[in-house]
XYZ file of C-alpha atoms in Angstrom:
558
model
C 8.395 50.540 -39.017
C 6.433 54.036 -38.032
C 5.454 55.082 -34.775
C 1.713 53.926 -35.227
C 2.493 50.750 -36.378
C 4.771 50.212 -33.077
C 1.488 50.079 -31.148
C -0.258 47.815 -32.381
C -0.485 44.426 -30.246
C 1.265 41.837 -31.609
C -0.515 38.732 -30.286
C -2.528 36.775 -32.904
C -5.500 34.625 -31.418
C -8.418 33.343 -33.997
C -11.441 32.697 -32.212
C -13.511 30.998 -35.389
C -17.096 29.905 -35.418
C -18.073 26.316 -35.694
C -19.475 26.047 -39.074
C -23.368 25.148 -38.976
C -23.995 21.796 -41.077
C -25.990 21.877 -44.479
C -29.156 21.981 -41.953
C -28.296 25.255 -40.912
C -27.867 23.554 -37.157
C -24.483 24.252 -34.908
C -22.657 21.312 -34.090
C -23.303 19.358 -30.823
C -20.462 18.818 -28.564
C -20.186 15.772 -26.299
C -16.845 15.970 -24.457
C -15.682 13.342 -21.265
C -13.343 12.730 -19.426
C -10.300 14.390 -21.109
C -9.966 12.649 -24.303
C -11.483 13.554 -27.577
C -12.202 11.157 -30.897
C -14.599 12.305 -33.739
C -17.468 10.213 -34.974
C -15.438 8.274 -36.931
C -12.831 5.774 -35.323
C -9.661 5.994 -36.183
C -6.335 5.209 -34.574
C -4.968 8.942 -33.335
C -6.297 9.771 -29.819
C -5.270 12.418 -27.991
C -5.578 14.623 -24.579
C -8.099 16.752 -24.023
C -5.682 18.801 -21.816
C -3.558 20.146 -25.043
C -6.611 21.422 -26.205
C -7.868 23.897 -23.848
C -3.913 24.815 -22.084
C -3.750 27.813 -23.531
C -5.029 30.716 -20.838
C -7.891 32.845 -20.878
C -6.105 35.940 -22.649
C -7.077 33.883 -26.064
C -10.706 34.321 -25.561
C -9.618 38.210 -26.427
C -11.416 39.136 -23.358
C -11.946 42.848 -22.244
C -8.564 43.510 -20.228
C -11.224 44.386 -17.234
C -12.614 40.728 -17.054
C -8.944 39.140 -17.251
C -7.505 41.400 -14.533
C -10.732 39.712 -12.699
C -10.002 36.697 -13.953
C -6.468 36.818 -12.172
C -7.390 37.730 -8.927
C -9.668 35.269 -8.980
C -6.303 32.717 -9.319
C -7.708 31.200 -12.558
C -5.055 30.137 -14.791
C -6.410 27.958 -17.660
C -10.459 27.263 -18.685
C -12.069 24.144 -18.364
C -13.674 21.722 -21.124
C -16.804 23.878 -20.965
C -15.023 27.030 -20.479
C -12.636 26.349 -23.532
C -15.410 24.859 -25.584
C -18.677 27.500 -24.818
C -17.234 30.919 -24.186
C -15.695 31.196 -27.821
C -19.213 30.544 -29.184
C -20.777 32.236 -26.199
C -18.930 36.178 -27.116
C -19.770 35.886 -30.424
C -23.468 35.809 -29.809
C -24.416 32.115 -30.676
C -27.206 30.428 -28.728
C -26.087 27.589 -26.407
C -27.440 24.711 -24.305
C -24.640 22.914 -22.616
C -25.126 20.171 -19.925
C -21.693 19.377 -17.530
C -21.289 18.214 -13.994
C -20.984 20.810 -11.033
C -17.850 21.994 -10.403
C -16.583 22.558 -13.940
C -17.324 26.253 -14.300
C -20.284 27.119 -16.363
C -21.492 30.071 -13.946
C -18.256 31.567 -15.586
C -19.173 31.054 -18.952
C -22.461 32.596 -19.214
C -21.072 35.388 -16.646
C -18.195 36.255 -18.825
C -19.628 35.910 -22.080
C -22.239 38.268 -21.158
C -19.536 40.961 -19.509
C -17.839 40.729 -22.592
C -20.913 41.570 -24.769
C -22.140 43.846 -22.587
C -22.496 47.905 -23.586
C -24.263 49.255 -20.303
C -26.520 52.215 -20.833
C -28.004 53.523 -18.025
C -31.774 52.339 -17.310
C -31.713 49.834 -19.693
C -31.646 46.095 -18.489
C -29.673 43.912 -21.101
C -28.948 40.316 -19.288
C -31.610 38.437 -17.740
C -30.366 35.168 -15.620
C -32.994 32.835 -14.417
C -32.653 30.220 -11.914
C -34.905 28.043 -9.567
C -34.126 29.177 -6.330
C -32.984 32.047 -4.611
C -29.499 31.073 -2.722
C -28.664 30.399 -6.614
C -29.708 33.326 -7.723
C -27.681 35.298 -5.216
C -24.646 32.721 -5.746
C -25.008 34.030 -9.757
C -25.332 37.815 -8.434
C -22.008 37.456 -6.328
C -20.002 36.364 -9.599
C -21.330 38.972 -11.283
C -20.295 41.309 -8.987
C -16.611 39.346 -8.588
C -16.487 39.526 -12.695
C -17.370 43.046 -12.959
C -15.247 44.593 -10.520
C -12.931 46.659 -12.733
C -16.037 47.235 -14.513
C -17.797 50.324 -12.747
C -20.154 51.346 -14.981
C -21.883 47.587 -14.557
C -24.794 47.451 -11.940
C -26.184 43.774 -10.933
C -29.173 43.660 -9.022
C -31.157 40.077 -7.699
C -34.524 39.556 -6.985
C -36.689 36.590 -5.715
C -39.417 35.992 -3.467
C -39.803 36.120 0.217
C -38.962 40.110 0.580
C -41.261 42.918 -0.031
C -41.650 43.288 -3.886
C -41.857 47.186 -2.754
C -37.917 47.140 -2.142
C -37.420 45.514 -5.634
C -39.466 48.272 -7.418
C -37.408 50.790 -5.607
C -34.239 49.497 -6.821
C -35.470 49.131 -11.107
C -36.896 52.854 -10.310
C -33.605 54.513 -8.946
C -30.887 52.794 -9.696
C -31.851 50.411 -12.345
C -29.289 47.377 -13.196
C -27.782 46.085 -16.440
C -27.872 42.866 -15.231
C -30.490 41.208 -13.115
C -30.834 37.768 -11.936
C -34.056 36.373 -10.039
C -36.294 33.422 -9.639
C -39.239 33.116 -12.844
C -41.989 33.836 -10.140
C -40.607 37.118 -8.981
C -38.965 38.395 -12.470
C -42.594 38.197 -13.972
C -44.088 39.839 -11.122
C -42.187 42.635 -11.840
C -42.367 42.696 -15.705
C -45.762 42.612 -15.180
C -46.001 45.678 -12.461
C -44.205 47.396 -15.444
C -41.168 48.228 -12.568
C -39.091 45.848 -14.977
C -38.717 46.419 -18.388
C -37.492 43.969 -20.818
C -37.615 45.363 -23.865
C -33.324 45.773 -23.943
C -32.668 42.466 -23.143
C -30.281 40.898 -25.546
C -29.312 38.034 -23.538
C -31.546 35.469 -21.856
C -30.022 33.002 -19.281
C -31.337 29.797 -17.437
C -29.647 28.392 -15.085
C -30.045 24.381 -13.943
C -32.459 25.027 -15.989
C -33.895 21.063 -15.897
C -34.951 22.491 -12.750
C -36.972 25.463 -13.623
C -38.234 23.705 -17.171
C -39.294 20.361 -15.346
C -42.017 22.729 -12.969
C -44.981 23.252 -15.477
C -45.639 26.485 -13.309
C -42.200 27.373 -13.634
C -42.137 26.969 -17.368
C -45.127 28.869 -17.629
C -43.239 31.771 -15.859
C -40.267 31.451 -18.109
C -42.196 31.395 -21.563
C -43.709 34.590 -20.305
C -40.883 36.306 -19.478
C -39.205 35.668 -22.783
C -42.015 36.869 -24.503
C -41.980 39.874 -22.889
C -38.205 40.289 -24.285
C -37.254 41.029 -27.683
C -37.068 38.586 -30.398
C -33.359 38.748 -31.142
C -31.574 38.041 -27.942
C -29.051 35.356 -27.558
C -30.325 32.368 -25.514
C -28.090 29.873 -23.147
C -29.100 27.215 -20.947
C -26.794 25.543 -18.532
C -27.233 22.597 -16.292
C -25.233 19.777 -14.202
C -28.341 17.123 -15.467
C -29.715 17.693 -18.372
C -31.977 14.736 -19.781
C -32.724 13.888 -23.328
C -35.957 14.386 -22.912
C -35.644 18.066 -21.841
C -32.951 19.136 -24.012
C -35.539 19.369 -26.870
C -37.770 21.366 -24.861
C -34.675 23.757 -24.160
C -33.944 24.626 -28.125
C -37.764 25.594 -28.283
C -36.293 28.717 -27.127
C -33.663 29.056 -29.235
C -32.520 29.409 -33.052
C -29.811 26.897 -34.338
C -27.902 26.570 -30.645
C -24.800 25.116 -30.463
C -25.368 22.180 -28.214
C -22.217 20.938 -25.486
C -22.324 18.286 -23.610
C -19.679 16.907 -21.088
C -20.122 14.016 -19.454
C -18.139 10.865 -18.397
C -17.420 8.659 -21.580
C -14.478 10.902 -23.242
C -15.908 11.199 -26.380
C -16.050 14.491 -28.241
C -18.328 13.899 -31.124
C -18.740 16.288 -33.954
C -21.638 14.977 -35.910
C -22.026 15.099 -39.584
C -18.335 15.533 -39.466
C -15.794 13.134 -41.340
C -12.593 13.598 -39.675
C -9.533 11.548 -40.816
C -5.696 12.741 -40.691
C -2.747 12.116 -42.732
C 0.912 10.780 -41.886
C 3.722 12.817 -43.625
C 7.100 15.074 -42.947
C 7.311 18.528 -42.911
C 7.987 18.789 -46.314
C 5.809 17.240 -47.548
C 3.056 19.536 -46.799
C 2.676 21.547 -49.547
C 2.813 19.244 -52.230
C -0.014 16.933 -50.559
C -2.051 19.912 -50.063
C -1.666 20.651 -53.969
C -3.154 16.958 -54.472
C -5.730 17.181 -51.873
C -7.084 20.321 -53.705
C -6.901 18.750 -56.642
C -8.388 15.990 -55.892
C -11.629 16.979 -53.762
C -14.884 18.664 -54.540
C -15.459 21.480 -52.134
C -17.489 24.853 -52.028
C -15.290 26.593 -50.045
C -12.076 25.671 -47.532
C -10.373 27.016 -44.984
C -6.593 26.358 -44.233
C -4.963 26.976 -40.611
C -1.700 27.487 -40.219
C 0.133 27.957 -36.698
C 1.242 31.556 -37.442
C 0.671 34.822 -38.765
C 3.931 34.552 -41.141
C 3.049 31.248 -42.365
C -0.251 32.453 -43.613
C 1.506 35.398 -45.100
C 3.767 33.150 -46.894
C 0.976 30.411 -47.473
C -1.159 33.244 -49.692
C 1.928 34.474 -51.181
C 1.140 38.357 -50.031
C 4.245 38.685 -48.851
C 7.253 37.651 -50.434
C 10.303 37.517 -48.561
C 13.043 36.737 -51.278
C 14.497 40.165 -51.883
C 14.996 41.233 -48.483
C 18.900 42.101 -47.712
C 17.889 44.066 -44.452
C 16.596 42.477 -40.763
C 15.952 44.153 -37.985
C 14.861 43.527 -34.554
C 13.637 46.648 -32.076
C 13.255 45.720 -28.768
C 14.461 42.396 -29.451
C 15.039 41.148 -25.387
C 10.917 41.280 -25.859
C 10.159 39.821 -29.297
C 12.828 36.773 -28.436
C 12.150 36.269 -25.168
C 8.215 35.328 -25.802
C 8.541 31.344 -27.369
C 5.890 32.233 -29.837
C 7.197 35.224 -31.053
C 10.459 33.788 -31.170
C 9.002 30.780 -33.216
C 7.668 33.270 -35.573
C 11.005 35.273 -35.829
C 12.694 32.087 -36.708
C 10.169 31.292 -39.288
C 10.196 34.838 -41.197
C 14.272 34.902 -41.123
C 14.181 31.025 -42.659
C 12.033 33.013 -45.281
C 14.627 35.552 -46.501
C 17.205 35.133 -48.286
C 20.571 33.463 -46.841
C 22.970 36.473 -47.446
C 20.863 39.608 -45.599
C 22.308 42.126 -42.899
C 21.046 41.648 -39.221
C 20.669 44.109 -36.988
C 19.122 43.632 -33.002
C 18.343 46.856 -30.425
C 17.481 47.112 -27.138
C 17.677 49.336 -24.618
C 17.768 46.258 -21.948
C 19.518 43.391 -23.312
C 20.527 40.768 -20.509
C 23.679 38.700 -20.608
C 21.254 35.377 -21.358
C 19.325 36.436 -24.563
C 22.621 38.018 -26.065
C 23.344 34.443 -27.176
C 20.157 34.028 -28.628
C 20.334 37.270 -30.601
C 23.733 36.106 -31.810
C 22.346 33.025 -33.725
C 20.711 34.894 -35.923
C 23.779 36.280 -36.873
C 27.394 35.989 -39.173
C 30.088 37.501 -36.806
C 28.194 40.453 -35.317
C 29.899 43.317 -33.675
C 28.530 44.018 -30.516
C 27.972 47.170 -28.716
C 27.166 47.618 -25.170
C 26.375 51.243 -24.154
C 26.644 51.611 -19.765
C 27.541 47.823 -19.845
C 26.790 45.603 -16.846
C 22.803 47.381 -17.194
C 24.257 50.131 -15.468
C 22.266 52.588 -17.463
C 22.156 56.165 -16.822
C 19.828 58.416 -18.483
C 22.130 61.599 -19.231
C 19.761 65.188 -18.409
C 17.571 63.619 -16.903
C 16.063 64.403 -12.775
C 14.714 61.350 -11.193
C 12.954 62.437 -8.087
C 10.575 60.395 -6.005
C 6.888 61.527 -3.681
C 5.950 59.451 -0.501
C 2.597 59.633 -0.227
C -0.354 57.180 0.361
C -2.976 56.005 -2.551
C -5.699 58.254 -1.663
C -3.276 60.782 -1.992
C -1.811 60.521 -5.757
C -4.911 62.571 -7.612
C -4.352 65.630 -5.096
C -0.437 65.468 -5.687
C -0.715 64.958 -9.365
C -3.153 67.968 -9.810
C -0.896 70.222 -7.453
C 2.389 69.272 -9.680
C 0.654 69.880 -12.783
C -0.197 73.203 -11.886
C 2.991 74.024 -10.393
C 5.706 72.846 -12.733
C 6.068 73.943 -16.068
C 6.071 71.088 -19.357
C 6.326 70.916 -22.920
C 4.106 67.443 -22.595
C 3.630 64.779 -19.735
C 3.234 61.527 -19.987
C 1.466 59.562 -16.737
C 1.729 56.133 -16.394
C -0.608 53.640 -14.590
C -0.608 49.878 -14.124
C -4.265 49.542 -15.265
C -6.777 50.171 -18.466
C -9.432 51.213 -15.445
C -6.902 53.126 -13.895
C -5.955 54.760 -17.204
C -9.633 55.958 -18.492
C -10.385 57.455 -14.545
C -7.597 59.544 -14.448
C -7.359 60.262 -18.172
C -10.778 62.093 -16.613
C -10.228 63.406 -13.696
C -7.768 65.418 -15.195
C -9.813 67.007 -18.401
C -12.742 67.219 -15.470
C -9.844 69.460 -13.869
C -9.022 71.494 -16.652
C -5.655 69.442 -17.567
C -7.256 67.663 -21.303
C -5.815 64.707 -20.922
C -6.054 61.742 -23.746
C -5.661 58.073 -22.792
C -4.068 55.233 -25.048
C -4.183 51.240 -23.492
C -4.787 47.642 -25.108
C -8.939 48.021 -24.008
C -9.335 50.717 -27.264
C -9.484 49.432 -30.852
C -6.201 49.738 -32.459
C -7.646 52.304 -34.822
C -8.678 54.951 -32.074
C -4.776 54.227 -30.414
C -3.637 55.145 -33.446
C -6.127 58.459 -33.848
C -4.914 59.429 -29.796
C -1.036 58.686 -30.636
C -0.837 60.920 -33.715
C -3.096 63.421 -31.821
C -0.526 63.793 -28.947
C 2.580 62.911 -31.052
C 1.446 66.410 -32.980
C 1.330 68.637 -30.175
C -2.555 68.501 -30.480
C -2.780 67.099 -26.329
C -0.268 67.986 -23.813
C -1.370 65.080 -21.502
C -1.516 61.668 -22.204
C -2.020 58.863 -19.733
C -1.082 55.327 -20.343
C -0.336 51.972 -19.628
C 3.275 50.022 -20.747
C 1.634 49.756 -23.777
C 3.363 53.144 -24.140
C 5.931 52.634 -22.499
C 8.555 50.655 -25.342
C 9.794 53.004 -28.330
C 7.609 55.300 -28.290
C 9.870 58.895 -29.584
C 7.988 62.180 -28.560
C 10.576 64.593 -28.925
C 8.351 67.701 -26.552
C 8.169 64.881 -23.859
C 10.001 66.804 -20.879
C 8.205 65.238 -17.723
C 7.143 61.302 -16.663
C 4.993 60.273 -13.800
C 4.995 56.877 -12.486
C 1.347 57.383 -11.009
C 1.853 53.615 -9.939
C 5.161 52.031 -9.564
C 6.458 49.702 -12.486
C 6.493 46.132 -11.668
C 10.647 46.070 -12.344
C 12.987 48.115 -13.336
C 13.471 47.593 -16.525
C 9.575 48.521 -17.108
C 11.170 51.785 -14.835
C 13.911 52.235 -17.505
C 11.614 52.420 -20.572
C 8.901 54.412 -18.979
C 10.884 57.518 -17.861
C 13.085 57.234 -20.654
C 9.623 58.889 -22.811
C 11.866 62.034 -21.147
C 15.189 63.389 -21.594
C 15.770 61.587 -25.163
C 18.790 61.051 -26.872
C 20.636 62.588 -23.772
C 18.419 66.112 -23.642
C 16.608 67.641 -20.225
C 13.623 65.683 -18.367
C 12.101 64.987 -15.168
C 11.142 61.810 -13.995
C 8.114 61.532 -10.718
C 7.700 58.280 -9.288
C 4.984 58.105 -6.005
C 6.273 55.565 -3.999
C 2.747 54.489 -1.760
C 3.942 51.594 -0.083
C 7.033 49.025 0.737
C 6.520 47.097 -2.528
C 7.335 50.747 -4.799
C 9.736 51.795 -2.031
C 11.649 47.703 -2.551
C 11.040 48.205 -6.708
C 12.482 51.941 -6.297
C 15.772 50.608 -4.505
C 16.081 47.989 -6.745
C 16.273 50.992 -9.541
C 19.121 53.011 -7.631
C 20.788 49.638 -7.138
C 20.790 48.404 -10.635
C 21.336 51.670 -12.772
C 23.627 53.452 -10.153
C 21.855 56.060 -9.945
C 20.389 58.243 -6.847
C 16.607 59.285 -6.786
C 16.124 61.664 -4.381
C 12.962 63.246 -2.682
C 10.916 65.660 -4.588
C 11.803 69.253 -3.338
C 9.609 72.020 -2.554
C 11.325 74.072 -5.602
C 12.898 72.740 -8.740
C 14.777 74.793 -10.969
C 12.661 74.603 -14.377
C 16.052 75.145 -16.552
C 17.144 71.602 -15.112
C 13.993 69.878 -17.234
C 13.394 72.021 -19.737
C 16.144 72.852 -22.531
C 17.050 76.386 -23.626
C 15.970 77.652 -19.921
């Protein structure tokens, strides 16, 4: 495996559309009370709650919403959440109808972060609701959503204030997203102080509410006018009639329609849904039959892994392989789904193959687990006990407070001399500031994190790994493998979260036993307990950062 492949993530999630019906219409959802069945009856009936327990990482949200999305303390969606915001990122047009409490502000309000590409003065999400403590309710989530997001500006409007103030705020500082009442958003379209003409998504909130009022209505039909033709529509309420919902698609082209309500029936319509009773291996050959036997235009097959599909479409064939090998194994086994997926390729290849496991932190409780992949391994432990020393290379720490790490870091660069640096911090916002700051402070920096396409990682990897950048910042996504032989000093910008994450990241220096420095700011008593538990584990001393370092101690041939 090269370097470049080594970065890319390996976490598989398909997100797939529904698939419209011959009408050209989405399907409509009806989900209650945690239990699904289709249309047709039939005898299998399961929990709702194995459907949506997976967490919100396999929406493949920006890493900025689902740092958010932590803090907030969320752990798993909801029904609606696990059933809308799928559909909702990729663009489709939604009405959905479930009880308070069930978390649809946070579908429309992540679905719409996710989407969104801010450019300055343009508005592109409009969220309407019937009064104004909801449409300040709305604002605050955006504003809780968008936090690690500060390029995102939310601004609310309604009635009651000075319409002066409002014009002040489109005219100087003018939002991405707004959210009003229909009386005052017009007023403003109409003043020309609002312009709609970037709006690519169009939100109503309760929105029974603001289509029962005939004035209301009025307001709303206006507004969308005024906005562009192709904009994705939703339309969310806690009681949503029958006789409204038709008024709702008016405004919409083939929505996907979810309803959740109290009779735990998810119903799928058009759909014929049946299942079939069989072993394991005796998969394949009914699938043969099936194929055989039905008329179809087109199918789709899902599998449970990547492998499996490989195998399934036969584009890649495992039977000649007589070498295995596992880098970083403690990680890939350690994960159950990766491990599942391990298992699966090596039941693919051929009986008789040589294995072969690395690591450069291997506890005592997944040695076993290597081992069973294994015929009477030999087994070396380098520094055993995980008392691992890092030959050549200074480890010094800096005690300094947060507001303080940008001076230091600009002071050390200038001071100390380097082949290349690598900095590490614990966030992708974190990551793209500093990766900044520093070019902004003549030190060209270049950034690499899971928020940027695997292709540009790639482009910025190659770029420093040929001497092209002297700086890179990064997250741990760096921080595993990675071989830069120039690579002479680390910063730990912000403490690792253990020590092993320590152990990887400052051992981008000093490799294969060579000179390096290691800087780790230590801000407050959770680095300074993380740091001890470094000296403590590894048996090793980091002292405080001297005035003067001798640059023959880092740098070879000095």
């Amino acid at each position: 495996m090269t370097d470049e492949q080594d970065l890319l993530d390996y976490d598989e999630t398909d997100d797939v559309p529904r698939k419209e019906d011959k009408n050209g219409n989405n399907g409509v959802i009806s989900i209650q009370n945690g239990s699904s069945t289709g249309t047709q009856s039939g005898a299998v009936r399961g929990s709702y709650v194995s459907i949506h327990a997976s967490g919100f990482k396999d929406f493949l949200l920006k890493p900025e919403l689902l740092r958010s999305i932590m803090d907030c303390g969320f752990e798993h969606p909801s029904e609606v959440q696990h059933e809308s915001i799928p559909q909702a990122i990729l663009g489709t047009d939604i009405v959905c109808q479930a009880k308070s409490g069930m978390g649809k502000t946070a579908v429309f309000v992540l679905a719409t972060l996710q989407q969104l590409e801010p450019v300055d003065g343009q508005v592109s999400v409009i969220v309407l609701c019937h009064t104004r403590e909801l449409a300040f309710q709305i604002s605050r989530e955006y504003e809780r959503f968008c936090k690690y997001m500060p390029a995102v500006k939310v601004s609310v409007f309604f009635g009651g204030l000075p319409t002066k103030n409002d014009e002040d705020v489109l005219k100087k500082n003018c939002p991405h997203i707004v959210v009003g009442t229909p009386g005052r958003i017009l007023a403003l379209a109409k003043s020309k102080a609002l312009n709609l003409r970037y709006v690519k998504h169009f939100i109503t909130d309760e929105c029974d509410k603001v289509l029962d009022s005939i004035d209301m209505r009025r307001d709303v039909q206006e507004i969308f006018k005024m906005a562009p033709h192709e904009k994705q529509v939703l339309m969310f309420s806690a009681t949503l009639s029958k006789e409204i919902r038709p008024v709702c698609k008016k405004f919409m082209q083939h929505p996907m329609e979810i309803y959740i309500d109290n009779e735990t029936k998810l119903t799928l319509h058009g759909l014929r849904q049946h299942y079939v009773k069989l072993r394991e291996n005796e998969k394949n050959r009914k699938l043969i039959d099936l194929l055989d036997k039905l008329e179809f235009n087109q199918v789709v097959i899902f599998v449970k892994s990547v492998p499996r599909s490989l195998a399934k479409s036969k584009a890649l064939n495992l039977r000649y392989v007589k070498h295995f090998i596992t880098d970083e194994c403690d990680k890939v086994l350690e994960s159950i789904d990766m491990r599942r997926d391990v298992q699966e390729i090596f039941k693919m290849t051929p009986h008789e193959k040589q294995v072969l496991m690395f690591s450069a932190t291997l506890s005592k409780e997944i040695r076993p687990v290597c081992k069973k992949f294994m015929q009477h391994p030999m087994e070396i432990y380098i520094d055993n006990e995980t008392k691992l020393t890092l030959h050549g290379l200074r480890q010094h720490y800096v005690k300094l407070r947060e507001n303080e790490k940008n001076r230091k870091l600009i002071d050390l660069l200038d001071k100390l001399e380097f082949n290349q640096v690598v900095i590490f911090v614990k966030s992708v916002p974190r990551c793209t500031a500093l990766c900044k700051l520093l070019t902004e402070q003549n030190f060209p920096a270049v950034e690499i994190h899971r928020g940027m396409p695997q292709e540009e990682r790639l482009a910025r990897y190659k770029e420093f790994k040929e001497f092209q950048t002297r700086i890179l910042v990064a997250t741990n996504l760096f921080g595993r493998g990675m071989d830069i032989e120039r690579v002479n000093i680390v910063f730990n910008y912000d403490m690792p979260e253990d020590s092993d994450t320590y152990l990887h990241r400052v051992a981008r220096a000093g490799r294969f036993g060579t000179k390096g420095l290691a800087i780790t700011y230590v801000a407050d008593e959770s680095d300074a307990g993380i740091l001890n538990e470094v000296q403590s584990r590894f048996e090793v001393q980091i002292t405080e950062m001297p005035d003067e370092i001798d640059v023959a101690t880092y740098i070879e041939n000095r």
